[in-house]
Amino acid sequence: MIEARSSHPSPGFESIRRYRNAAGQQIVKLLPGDYYVTRQDEILDTVLGSCVSACIRNPRLGIGGMNHFMLPRPSGSGNDTWDNVAGRATRYGSASMEQLINRILSVGGRRADLEVKIFGGGRVLSSLTDVGTHNVAFVRDYLCQEGLRVTSEDVGSTSPRHVQYFPLSGRARVRHLNSRHGVGVASKEQRYLHGLEKAPVAGEIDLF
């Protein structure tokens, strides 16, 4: 892997890590809480445990992107059940989806033109609350309510996933990782969740 940073990030995404691999391909690395939209020939790359990524593009206009989000999980205290945190959870998920969709629609086109694929939502450690199932249910319901059809998905199961998305062609490459990766992915997601549950929730974002 070559760590040289690309010199032409898409406007507004300068903080996202980007580099060229040994084959000269431009890789965009998404972490939890990120989203990215491009019209360039780039590979959007992420690793998912219980998190979910939606990959959305407008094939007619040649623009597409990916997000990577995780909803809060119950802390285990008697007063902090999934139902109690669901408001914070769905608002965060909605913000991630809306930012991705809005950015793609901002260049024009119709919502009916959008092609959607979803990935992730695994239960990577049996000892953890099954956040992945809630994430998958959320994103399916969200897309249904917004009138967007899922054309392909790889969700659930017990293994983490390495996902690469090619927004210009719409192709996605998914590799299921073995159990030893699951421990590391779950640990990183737990740290992210603790910060997410304490952070204030941003206001609602209007859709085009």
N, CA and C of each residue as an Amber inpcrd file, in Angstrom:
protein
   624
   0.8400000  -1.1910000   0.0000000   0.0000000   0.0000000   0.0000000
   0.8750000   1.2400000   0.0000000   0.5610000   2.2000000  -0.8500000
   1.2810000   3.4550000  -0.9200000   0.4840000   4.5040000  -0.1650000
   1.1080000   5.1760000   0.8050000   0.3850000   6.0970000   1.6710000
   0.3340000   7.5240000   1.1330000   0.8040000   7.7540000  -0.0940000
   0.7580000   9.1030000  -0.6520000  -0.6890000   9.5650000  -0.7670000
  -0.9600000  10.7400000  -0.2420000  -2.3250000  11.2590000  -0.2320000
  -2.6640000  11.8480000  -1.5930000  -3.8940000  11.5820000  -2.0730000
  -4.3240000  12.1450000  -3.3450000  -4.3710000  13.6620000  -3.2490000
  -4.0730000  14.3370000  -4.3480000  -4.0120000  15.7940000  -4.3350000
  -5.3390000  16.4550000  -4.6730000  -6.3600000  15.6820000  -5.0080000
  -7.6210000  16.2820000  -5.4390000  -8.8180000  15.6590000  -4.7220000
  -8.9820000  15.9230000  -3.4210000 -10.1660000  15.4080000  -2.7270000
 -11.4230000  16.1130000  -3.2030000 -12.5530000  15.4260000  -3.1310000
 -13.8160000  16.0640000  -3.4610000 -14.0730000  17.1880000  -2.4640000
 -14.5780000  18.3400000  -2.9150000 -14.8170000  19.4790000  -2.0140000
 -15.6980000  19.0860000  -0.8290000 -15.2590000  19.4870000   0.3640000
 -16.0020000  19.1750000   1.5750000 -15.5730000  17.8950000   2.2510000
 -14.6930000  17.1330000   1.6090000 -14.2640000  15.8480000   2.1720000
 -12.7520000  15.7980000   2.3790000 -12.1560000  16.9520000   2.6140000
 -10.6990000  17.0130000   2.7440000 -10.1700000  16.2260000   3.9400000
 -11.0140000  16.0170000   4.9630000 -10.5470000  15.3260000   6.1720000
 -10.5810000  13.8040000   6.0410000 -11.2200000  13.2920000   4.9940000
 -11.3050000  11.8430000   4.8120000  -9.9580000  11.3120000   4.3170000
  -9.5240000  10.2110000   4.8980000  -8.2400000   9.6280000   4.5110000
  -8.3180000   9.0460000   3.1030000  -7.3690000   9.4300000   2.2520000
  -7.3220000   8.9680000   0.8690000  -5.8800000   8.6600000   0.5080000
  -5.6700000   7.6160000  -0.2630000  -4.3180000   7.2440000  -0.6680000
  -4.3940000   6.4210000  -1.9470000  -3.2510000   6.1960000  -2.5550000
  -3.1850000   5.3420000  -3.7420000  -2.5110000   4.0270000  -3.3640000
  -3.0840000   2.9200000  -3.8480000  -2.4940000   1.6190000  -3.5570000
  -1.3740000   1.3210000  -4.5510000  -0.8040000   0.1310000  -4.4360000
   0.3430000  -0.2200000  -5.2720000  -0.0040000  -0.2350000  -6.7550000
  -1.2880000  -0.4410000  -7.0700000  -1.7240000  -0.4560000  -8.4670000
  -2.0700000   0.9410000  -8.9750000  -1.9150000   1.9490000  -8.1100000
  -2.2100000   3.3170000  -8.5080000  -3.6670000   3.7010000  -8.3760000
  -4.4910000   2.8120000  -7.8110000  -5.9080000   3.1240000  -7.6300000
  -6.1000000   4.0300000  -6.4220000  -7.0250000   4.9490000  -6.5330000
  -7.2890000   5.8830000  -5.4460000  -8.2830000   5.2660000  -4.4680000
  -7.8620000   5.1010000  -3.2170000  -8.6780000   4.4810000  -2.1750000
  -9.1420000   5.5610000  -1.2070000 -10.4160000   5.5200000  -0.8490000
 -10.9830000   6.4300000   0.1410000 -11.4220000   5.5840000   1.3300000
 -10.8080000   5.8110000   2.4930000 -11.0470000   4.9850000   3.6760000
 -12.0910000   5.6380000   4.5730000 -13.2490000   4.9780000   4.7420000
 -14.3170000   5.5150000   5.5830000 -14.3220000   4.8330000   6.9420000
 -14.4190000   5.6550000   7.9840000 -14.5100000   5.1910000   9.3640000
 -15.9190000   5.4610000   9.8850000 -16.2860000   4.9200000  11.0540000
 -17.6190000   5.2030000  11.6070000 -17.8740000   6.7020000  11.7090000
 -19.0500000   7.1140000  11.2570000 -19.4180000   8.5220000  11.2770000
 -19.0890000   9.2630000   9.9970000 -18.3760000   8.6180000   9.0640000
 -18.0030000   9.2600000   7.8050000 -19.0620000   9.0420000   6.7290000
 -19.0710000   9.9560000   5.7670000 -19.7280000   9.6970000   4.4830000
 -18.9140000  10.4030000   3.4230000 -19.0480000   9.9600000   2.1770000
 -18.2090000  10.4940000   1.1050000 -18.9560000  10.3470000  -0.2100000
 -18.8800000  11.3850000  -1.0410000 -19.5310000  11.3800000  -2.3520000
 -18.5170000  11.8330000  -3.3910000 -18.5300000  11.2050000  -4.5600000
 -17.5270000  11.5180000  -5.5710000 -18.0720000  11.3220000  -6.9810000
 -17.4500000  12.0250000  -7.9200000 -17.6770000  11.7870000  -9.3460000
 -16.3910000  11.2810000  -9.9870000 -15.3970000  10.9860000  -9.1620000
 -14.1120000  10.5200000  -9.6550000 -14.0500000   8.9940000  -9.6480000
 -13.0400000   8.4640000 -10.3220000 -12.8250000   7.0180000 -10.3690000
 -12.0710000   6.6100000  -9.1080000 -12.8130000   6.4220000  -8.0150000
 -12.2370000   6.0940000  -6.7200000 -12.8690000   4.8200000  -6.1710000
 -12.1760000   4.1840000  -5.2400000 -12.6920000   3.0050000  -4.5510000
 -12.9800000   3.4070000  -3.1100000 -14.2340000   3.2930000  -2.6890000
 -14.6200000   3.6290000  -1.3250000 -14.5070000   2.3680000  -0.4820000
 -13.7630000   2.4510000   0.6120000 -13.3150000   1.2660000   1.3440000
 -13.6610000   1.4000000   2.8250000 -14.2340000   0.3420000   3.4090000
 -14.5250000   0.3690000   4.8380000 -14.5880000  -1.0440000   5.3870000
 -14.5070000  -1.1620000   6.7160000 -14.6730000  -2.4380000   7.4090000
 -15.8590000  -2.3030000   8.3490000 -16.7870000  -3.2530000   8.2780000
 -18.0350000  -3.1950000   9.0340000 -18.1640000  -4.3890000   9.9660000
 -18.5640000  -4.1040000  11.2060000 -18.9720000  -5.1550000  12.1210000
 -20.4810000  -5.0850000  12.2430000 -20.9600000  -4.4620000  13.3280000
 -22.3960000  -4.2290000  13.4710000 -22.8320000  -2.9520000  12.7650000
 -21.8700000  -2.1340000  12.3370000 -22.1870000  -0.9220000  11.5770000
 -22.8040000  -1.2840000  10.2280000 -23.4330000  -0.2930000   9.6150000
 -24.0280000  -0.4570000   8.2930000 -23.4810000   0.6170000   7.3630000
 -23.2590000   0.2470000   6.1230000 -22.9390000   1.2040000   5.0690000
 -24.0000000   1.1250000   3.9860000 -24.4660000   2.2910000   3.5610000
 -25.3190000   2.3820000   2.3790000 -24.4680000   2.9260000   1.2410000
 -24.5420000   2.2820000   0.0990000 -23.8310000   2.7240000  -1.0980000
 -24.8920000   3.1730000  -2.1020000 -24.8630000   4.4460000  -2.4530000
 -25.9180000   5.0300000  -3.2770000 -25.2870000   5.7810000  -4.4370000
 -25.8590000   5.6320000  -5.6210000 -25.3380000   6.3720000  -6.7710000
 -26.4570000   6.7280000  -7.7360000 -26.1810000   7.7350000  -8.5490000
 -27.0290000   8.0860000  -9.6730000 -26.2600000   7.6960000 -10.9290000
 -26.5750000   6.5520000 -11.5270000 -25.7990000   6.0860000 -12.6770000
 -25.9200000   6.9980000 -13.8910000 -27.0190000   7.7240000 -13.9870000
 -27.2210000   8.6070000 -15.1370000 -26.2830000   9.8060000 -15.0920000
 -26.0250000  10.3230000 -13.8700000 -25.1730000  11.5000000 -13.7200000
 -23.7430000  11.1550000 -13.3170000 -23.4730000   9.8860000 -13.0440000
 -22.1140000   9.4810000 -12.7220000 -21.6110000  10.0040000 -11.3930000
 -22.4460000   9.9260000 -10.3590000 -22.0400000  10.3540000  -9.0200000
 -22.5470000   9.3340000  -8.0120000 -21.7460000   9.0750000  -6.9870000
 -22.1630000   8.1050000  -5.9800000 -21.3590000   8.2620000  -4.7110000
 -21.7880000   7.5530000  -3.6730000 -21.0850000   7.6590000  -2.4060000
 -21.4510000   6.5510000  -1.4400000 -20.8400000   6.6380000  -0.2770000
 -21.0080000   5.6350000   0.7750000 -21.0260000   6.3360000   2.1230000
 -21.7710000   5.7700000   3.0830000 -21.6500000   6.2160000   4.4660000
 -21.2590000   5.0330000   5.3420000 -21.0260000   5.3080000   6.6180000
 -20.6680000   4.2620000   7.5880000 -21.2060000   4.7460000   8.9230000
 -22.2970000   4.1300000   9.3760000 -22.8960000   4.6160000  10.6150000
 -23.1900000   3.4810000  11.5750000 -23.2060000   3.8410000  12.8560000
 -23.5790000   2.9050000  13.9150000 -24.5680000   3.5890000  14.8360000
 -25.6310000   2.8850000  15.1910000 -26.6280000   3.4290000  16.1050000
 -26.2420000   3.0910000  17.5430000 -26.6330000   3.9370000  18.5130000
 -26.3160000   3.6430000  19.9120000 -26.9490000   2.3310000  20.3660000
 -26.2920000   1.6800000  21.2720000 -26.8080000   0.4300000  21.8310000
 -27.1300000   0.6370000  23.3050000 -27.9290000  -0.2510000  23.9280000
 -28.2030000  -0.1290000  25.3610000 -26.9190000  -0.2270000  26.1700000
 -26.8220000   0.5780000  27.2180000 -25.6250000   0.5580000  28.0530000
 -25.6490000  -0.5830000  29.0520000 -26.8460000  -1.1760000  29.2470000
 -26.9650000  -2.2500000  30.2190000 -27.5660000  -1.8000000  31.5290000
 -27.7160000  -0.4630000  31.7150000 -28.3390000   0.0230000  32.9390000
 -29.8400000  -0.1620000  32.8540000 -30.4980000  -0.1970000  33.9710000
 -31.9200000  -0.4790000  34.0060000 -32.7580000   0.5410000  33.2790000
 -32.2960000   1.8100000  33.2310000 -33.0870000   2.8630000  32.6160000
 -32.6490000   3.1900000  31.1980000 -31.6630000   2.4580000  30.6870000
 -31.1260000   2.7890000  29.3720000 -31.3230000   1.6080000  28.4370000
 -32.5690000   1.3430000  28.0860000 -32.8930000   0.2500000  27.1870000
 -32.8020000   0.7270000  25.7520000 -32.9140000  -0.2350000  24.8120000
 -32.8940000   0.1520000  23.4000000 -33.9960000   1.1560000  23.0940000
 -35.2030000   0.9330000  23.6480000 -36.3090000   1.8450000  23.3740000
 -35.9940000   3.2550000  23.8510000 -35.3060000   3.3870000  24.9870000
 -35.0060000   4.7100000  25.5240000 -34.0050000   5.4730000  24.6730000
 -33.0720000   4.7620000  24.0260000 -32.0700000   5.4530000  23.2180000
 -32.4470000   5.4790000  21.7480000 -33.5890000   4.8930000  21.3870000
 -33.9370000   4.7770000  19.9730000 -34.0850000   6.1340000  19.3080000
 -34.5770000   7.1390000  20.0500000 -34.7100000   8.4640000  19.4570000
 -33.3700000   9.0080000  19.0150000 -32.3720000   8.9250000  19.9230000
 -31.0370000   9.3770000  19.5470000 -30.5030000   8.5380000  18.4010000
 -30.7930000   7.2280000  18.4440000 -30.2470000   6.3170000  17.4480000
 -30.7560000   6.6470000  16.0600000 -32.0830000   6.7470000  15.9130000
 -32.6250000   6.9660000  14.5810000 -32.2940000   8.3540000  14.0640000
 -32.1750000   9.3430000  14.9370000 -31.7810000  10.6620000  14.4520000
 -30.3690000  10.6220000  13.8950000 -29.4780000   9.9130000  14.5590000
 -28.1140000   9.8270000  14.0410000 -28.0950000   9.0830000  12.7110000
 -28.8030000   7.9660000  12.6290000 -28.8650000   7.2290000  11.3770000
 -29.4840000   8.0610000  10.2690000 -30.5360000   8.7920000  10.5920000
 -31.1810000   9.6390000   9.5970000 -30.2240000  10.7060000   9.0880000
 -29.4660000  11.3140000   9.9930000 -28.5230000  12.3510000   9.5770000
 -27.5070000  11.7980000   8.5930000 -27.0020000  10.6030000   8.8690000
 -26.0140000   9.9980000   7.9820000 -26.6040000   9.7060000   6.6070000
 -27.8080000   9.1390000   6.5850000 -28.4550000   8.8240000   5.3130000
 -28.8180000  10.0940000   4.5470000 -29.3500000  11.0860000   5.2500000
 -29.7950000  12.3090000   4.5870000 -28.6290000  13.0980000   4.0030000
 -27.5100000  13.1410000   4.7310000 -26.3460000  13.8430000   4.2060000
 -25.8560000  13.1850000   2.9200000 -25.8260000  11.8680000   2.9130000
 -25.3810000  11.1480000   1.7200000 -26.3260000  11.3980000   0.5480000
 -27.6250000  11.2400000   0.7800000 -28.6080000  11.4200000  -0.2940000
 -28.6320000  12.8650000  -0.7810000 -28.6220000  13.8160000   0.1570000
 -28.6550000  15.2310000  -0.2260000 -27.4680000  15.6160000  -1.0890000
 -26.2910000  15.1130000  -0.7270000 -25.0850000  15.4830000  -1.4820000
 -25.1690000  14.9500000  -2.9120000 -25.6970000  13.7500000  -3.0850000
 -25.8360000  13.1840000  -4.4260000 -26.8910000  13.9510000  -5.2220000
 -28.0210000  14.2670000  -4.5860000 -29.0920000  14.9810000  -5.2790000
 -28.7470000  16.4390000  -5.5500000 -27.7530000  16.9770000  -4.8590000
 -27.4180000  18.3930000  -5.0260000 -26.8970000  18.7090000  -6.4220000
 -26.4260000  17.6940000  -7.1540000 -25.9360000  17.9350000  -8.5170000
 -27.0490000  17.7980000  -9.5440000 -28.2450000  17.4280000  -9.0880000
 -29.3770000  17.2630000  -9.9960000 -29.8710000  15.8260000 -10.0000000
 -30.7460000  15.5420000 -10.9200000 -31.2860000  14.1920000 -11.0190000
 -32.4960000  13.9920000 -10.1320000 -33.1160000  12.8380000 -10.2760000
 -34.3270000  12.5090000  -9.5280000 -34.0330000  11.4240000  -8.5080000
 -34.8340000  11.4190000  -7.4480000 -34.6870000  10.3650000  -6.4440000
 -34.9100000   8.9920000  -7.0710000 -35.7970000   8.9400000  -8.0690000
 -36.0900000   7.6640000  -8.7210000 -34.8820000   7.1000000  -9.4660000
 -33.8900000   7.9550000  -9.7460000 -32.6930000   7.4980000 -10.4550000
 -31.7070000   6.7740000  -9.5380000 -31.8840000   6.9060000  -8.2180000
 -30.8740000   6.4190000  -7.2840000 -30.8680000   4.8950000  -7.1780000
 -29.6670000   4.3510000  -7.1610000 -29.4310000   2.9140000  -6.9950000
 -28.8120000   2.7050000  -5.6150000 -29.3780000   1.8000000  -4.8190000
 -28.9810000   1.6460000  -3.4130000 -28.5380000   0.2150000  -3.1250000
 -27.4130000   0.0950000  -2.4250000 -26.9450000  -1.1910000  -1.9100000
 -26.6020000  -1.0040000  -0.4340000 -26.8490000  -2.0360000   0.3860000
 -26.5500000  -1.9270000   1.8160000 -25.7270000  -3.1280000   2.2790000
 -24.8490000  -2.8570000   3.2620000 -23.9270000  -3.8740000   3.7500000
 -23.7310000  -3.7330000   5.2550000 -23.3640000  -4.8450000   5.9010000
 -23.0040000  -4.8130000   7.3140000 -24.0940000  -5.3420000   8.2180000
 -24.0900000  -4.8380000   9.4530000 -25.0920000  -5.2510000  10.4290000
 -24.8710000  -6.6440000  10.9820000 -23.6160000  -7.0680000  11.0910000
 -23.3310000  -8.3950000  11.6260000 -23.3020000  -8.4070000  13.1490000
 -23.4520000  -9.5780000  13.7100000 -23.2770000  -9.7480000  15.1560000
 -21.9040000 -10.3600000  15.3570000 -20.9050000  -9.5020000  15.5030000
 -19.5230000  -9.9660000  15.4420000 -19.0630000 -10.6530000  16.7170000
 -19.7110000 -10.3510000  17.8540000 -19.4170000 -11.0550000  19.0980000
 -20.7330000 -11.4190000  19.7680000 -20.8970000 -12.6930000  20.1040000
 -22.1640000 -13.1470000  20.6770000 -22.4370000 -12.5270000  22.0400000
 -21.3810000 -12.0490000  22.7250000 -21.5580000 -11.4740000  24.0560000
 -22.0950000 -10.0460000  24.0080000 -22.1040000  -9.4280000  22.8190000
 -22.5640000  -8.0490000  22.6930000 -24.0330000  -7.9990000  22.2990000
 -24.6950000  -6.9100000  22.6760000 -26.0600000  -6.6770000  22.2240000
 -26.0900000  -6.6740000  20.7020000 -27.1470000  -7.2110000  20.1260000
 -27.2130000  -7.3530000  18.6750000 -27.5900000  -6.0310000  18.0100000
 -26.6670000  -5.0750000  18.0630000 -26.8810000  -3.7720000  17.4450000
 -27.0690000  -3.9180000  15.9390000 -26.3570000  -4.8720000  15.3380000
 -26.4170000  -5.0330000  13.8930000 -27.8240000  -5.2690000  13.3740000
 -28.6090000  -6.0920000  14.0850000 -29.9820000  -6.3590000  13.6600000
 -30.8100000  -5.0850000  13.6640000 -30.6390000  -4.2490000  14.7050000
 -31.3490000  -2.9690000  14.7660000 -30.9140000  -2.0490000  13.6250000
 -29.6180000  -2.0550000  13.3130000 -29.1200000  -1.2120000  12.2330000
 -29.7270000  -1.6010000  10.8900000 -29.7760000  -2.9080000  10.6250000
 -30.3220000  -3.3840000   9.3560000 -31.8100000  -3.0550000   9.2600000
 -32.5470000  -3.2880000  10.3510000 -33.9780000  -2.9750000  10.3520000
 -34.2040000  -1.4870000  10.1210000 -33.3590000  -0.6620000  10.7690000
 -33.4890000   0.7830000  10.6060000 -33.2800000   1.2100000   9.1580000
 -32.1800000   0.7650000   8.5390000 -31.8710000   1.2650000   7.2010000
 -32.8770000   0.7540000   6.1800000 -33.3700000  -0.4660000   6.3510000
 -34.4040000  -0.9690000   5.4400000 -35.6790000  -0.1440000   5.5650000
 -36.0850000   0.1330000   6.8040000 -37.3000000   0.9120000   7.0250000
 -37.1330000   2.3320000   6.5050000 -35.9740000   2.9220000   6.7450000
 -35.7080000   4.2870000   6.2810000 -35.8230000   4.3660000   4.7600000
 -35.1740000   3.4600000   4.0650000 -35.1840000   3.4810000   2.6060000
 -36.5860000   3.2290000   2.0590000 -37.3260000   2.3390000   2.7120000
 -38.6980000   2.0670000   2.2900000 -39.5570000   3.3200000   2.4240000
 -39.4360000   4.0080000   3.5580000 -40.2250000   5.2170000   3.7790000
 -39.8560000   6.3250000   2.7980000 -38.6000000   6.3470000   2.3650000
 -38.1580000   7.3700000   1.4210000 -38.3930000   6.9640000  -0.0320000
 -38.9700000   5.7880000  -0.2380000 -39.2850000   5.3420000  -1.5870000
 -38.0810000   4.9210000  -2.3960000 -37.0130000   4.4960000  -1.7190000
 -35.7940000   4.0660000  -2.3980000 -35.6700000   2.5500000  -2.3140000
 -35.4500000   1.9290000  -3.4550000 -35.4030000   0.4690000  -3.5290000
 -33.9640000  -0.0330000  -3.4000000 -33.7830000  -1.0650000  -2.5800000
 -32.4730000  -1.6940000  -2.4260000 -32.2750000  -2.6920000  -3.5620000
 -31.2220000  -2.4960000  -4.3450000 -30.9680000  -3.3810000  -5.4800000
 -30.0680000  -4.5540000  -5.1130000 -29.3170000  -4.4210000  -4.0060000
 -28.4280000  -5.5010000  -3.5880000 -28.0700000  -5.2980000  -2.1230000
 -27.8650000  -6.3960000  -1.3940000 -27.4700000  -6.2780000   0.0040000
 -26.6940000  -7.5060000   0.4510000 -25.8520000  -7.2990000   1.4520000
 -25.1450000  -8.3760000   2.1460000 -25.1150000  -7.9540000   3.6080000
 -26.0750000  -8.4360000   4.3900000 -26.2570000  -7.9650000   5.7590000
 -26.4250000  -9.1410000   6.7150000 -26.2870000  -8.8370000   8.0230000
 -26.4750000  -9.8530000   9.0420000 -25.2750000 -10.7700000   9.1810000
 -25.5020000 -11.9860000   9.6240000 -24.5010000 -13.0280000   9.8850000
 -23.6480000 -12.6570000  11.0980000 -22.5620000 -13.3560000  11.2960000
 -21.7330000 -13.1520000  12.4900000 -20.3190000 -12.6870000  12.1670000
 -20.0300000 -12.4210000  10.9130000 -18.6610000 -12.0480000  10.5530000
 -18.5770000 -10.5800000  10.1520000 -17.4480000  -9.9380000  10.4750000
 -17.2260000  -8.5900000   9.9470000 -16.9890000  -8.6520000   8.4460000
 -17.1210000  -7.4990000   7.7930000 -16.9850000  -7.4300000   6.3400000
 -16.0040000  -6.3350000   5.9430000 -15.2300000  -6.6260000   4.9300000
 -14.4370000  -5.6010000   4.2570000 -15.1690000  -5.2850000   2.9570000
 -15.6190000  -4.0380000   2.8240000 -16.4350000  -3.6410000   1.6710000
 -15.6820000  -2.6110000   0.8410000 -15.6620000  -2.8250000  -0.4590000
 -15.1440000  -1.8340000  -1.3930000 -16.2340000  -1.5300000  -2.4140000
 -16.4810000  -0.2390000  -2.6160000 -17.5440000   0.2000000  -3.5170000
 -16.9450000   1.0670000  -4.6120000 -17.3750000   0.8000000  -5.8400000
 -16.8930000   1.5140000  -7.0160000 -18.0510000   2.3740000  -7.5370000
 -18.1460000   3.6380000  -7.1140000 -19.3530000   4.4180000  -7.3900000
 -19.6150000   4.7030000  -8.8630000 -18.5940000   4.7380000  -9.7030000
 -18.8450000   5.0150000 -11.1150000 -19.5360000   3.8460000 -11.8100000
 -19.1690000   2.6190000 -11.4320000 -19.7820000   1.4400000 -12.0540000
 -20.9160000   0.8620000 -11.2220000 -20.9300000   1.1750000  -9.9140000
 -21.9190000   0.5940000  -9.0150000 -21.5260000  -0.7690000  -8.4860000
 -20.3470000  -1.2480000  -8.8610000 -19.9070000  -2.5650000  -8.3990000
 -19.4700000  -2.4990000  -6.9420000 -19.7570000  -3.5510000  -6.1970000
 -19.3120000  -3.6560000  -4.8070000 -18.5950000  -4.9820000  -4.6180000
 -17.5250000  -4.9450000  -3.8460000 -16.7590000  -6.1490000  -3.5360000
 -16.7890000  -6.3470000  -2.0230000 -17.2520000  -7.5180000  -1.5750000
 -17.4090000  -7.7860000  -0.1490000 -16.5980000  -9.0210000   0.2260000
 -15.7890000  -8.8830000   1.2680000 -15.0260000 -10.0270000   1.7790000
 -15.3870000 -10.2270000   3.2450000 -15.8810000 -11.4140000   3.5820000
 -16.1880000 -11.7320000   4.9710000 -14.8950000 -12.1080000   5.6920000
 -14.6500000 -11.4560000   6.8210000 -13.4210000 -11.6640000   7.5780000
 -13.6210000 -12.7490000   8.6250000 -12.5310000 -13.3550000   9.0620000
 -12.6540000 -14.4420000  10.0310000 -12.8440000 -13.9090000  11.4490000
 -13.0490000 -14.8200000  12.3880000 -13.4490000 -14.4510000  13.7470000
 -12.3920000 -13.6370000  14.4830000 -11.1230000 -13.8240000  14.1740000
 -10.0960000 -13.0610000  14.8980000 -10.1920000 -11.5700000  14.5850000
 -10.6950000 -11.2310000  13.3900000 -10.9170000  -9.8230000  13.0740000
 -12.1080000  -9.2720000  13.8490000 -13.0640000 -10.1600000  14.1830000
 -14.2770000  -9.7150000  14.8540000 -14.0100000  -9.0530000  16.1890000
 -13.0420000  -9.5700000  16.9520000 -12.7310000  -9.0030000  18.2650000
 -12.2360000  -7.5740000  18.1210000 -11.3230000  -7.3420000  17.1820000
 -10.7910000  -5.9990000  16.9840000 -11.8370000  -5.0250000  16.4790000
 -12.6630000  -5.4690000  15.5280000 -13.7170000  -4.6080000  14.9930000
 -14.7130000  -4.2500000  16.0860000 -15.1160000  -5.2440000  16.8860000
 -16.0840000  -4.9990000  17.9560000 -15.5300000  -4.0310000  18.9890000
 -14.2430000  -4.1530000  19.3190000 -13.6290000  -3.2600000  20.2950000
 -13.6490000  -1.8120000  19.8070000 -13.3220000  -1.6060000  18.5420000
 -13.3360000  -0.2520000  17.9820000 -14.7520000   0.3090000  17.9460000
 -15.7240000  -0.5370000  17.6090000 -17.1060000  -0.0670000  17.5500000
 -17.6210000   0.3080000  18.9370000 -17.2340000  -0.4640000  19.9600000
 -17.6660000  -0.1400000  21.3140000 -17.1400000   1.2200000  21.7520000
 -15.8680000   1.5060000  21.4440000 -15.3040000   2.8070000  21.8030000
 -16.0440000   3.9320000  21.0880000 -16.3670000   3.6990000  19.8290000
 -17.1010000   4.7080000  19.0710000 -18.5020000   4.9110000  19.6490000
 -19.1590000   3.8220000  20.0380000 -20.5060000   3.9070000  20.6050000
 -20.5340000   4.7360000  21.8800000 -19.5450000   4.5360000  22.7440000
 -19.5170000   5.2780000  24.0020000 -19.4680000   6.7790000  23.7330000
 -18.6720000   7.1840000  22.7500000 -18.6070000   8.5960000  22.4080000
 -19.8800000   9.0840000  21.7480000 -20.4860000   8.2450000  20.9060000
 -21.6920000   8.6280000  20.1830000 -22.8680000   8.8350000  21.1220000
 -23.0030000   7.9790000  22.1340000 -24.1320000   8.0750000  23.0550000
 -24.0750000   9.3450000  23.8910000 -22.8620000   9.8690000  24.1190000
 -22.7090000  11.0680000  24.9410000 -22.7850000  12.3460000  24.1220000
 -22.6080000  12.2280000  22.7970000 -22.5550000  13.4220000  21.9530000
 -23.9510000  13.9690000  21.7040000 -24.0920000  15.3010000  21.5860000
 -25.3960000  15.8760000  21.2420000 -25.7850000  15.4990000  19.8280000
 -27.0850000  15.3870000  19.5890000 -27.5910000  15.0080000  18.2760000
 -27.8470000  16.2600000  17.4590000 -27.3770000  16.2650000  16.2180000
 -27.5810000  17.4220000  15.3490000 -29.0470000  17.5290000  14.9550000
 -29.4440000  18.7060000  14.4870000 -30.8190000  18.9210000  14.0670000
 -31.1660000  18.1290000  12.8270000 -32.4460000  18.0520000  12.5400000
 -32.9040000  17.3220000  11.3730000 -32.4270000  18.0080000  10.0990000
 -32.2410000  17.2290000   9.0480000 -31.7710000  17.7370000   7.7630000
 -32.8670000  17.5080000   6.7380000 -33.2370000  18.5480000   6.0180000
 -34.3080000  18.4300000   5.0330000 -33.8140000  17.7030000   3.7980000
 -34.6580000  16.8360000   3.2570000 -34.3480000  16.1470000   2.0160000
 -34.7710000  16.9920000   0.8250000 -34.0710000  16.8170000  -0.2810000
 -34.4880000  17.4620000  -1.5250000 -35.7570000  16.7820000  -2.0220000
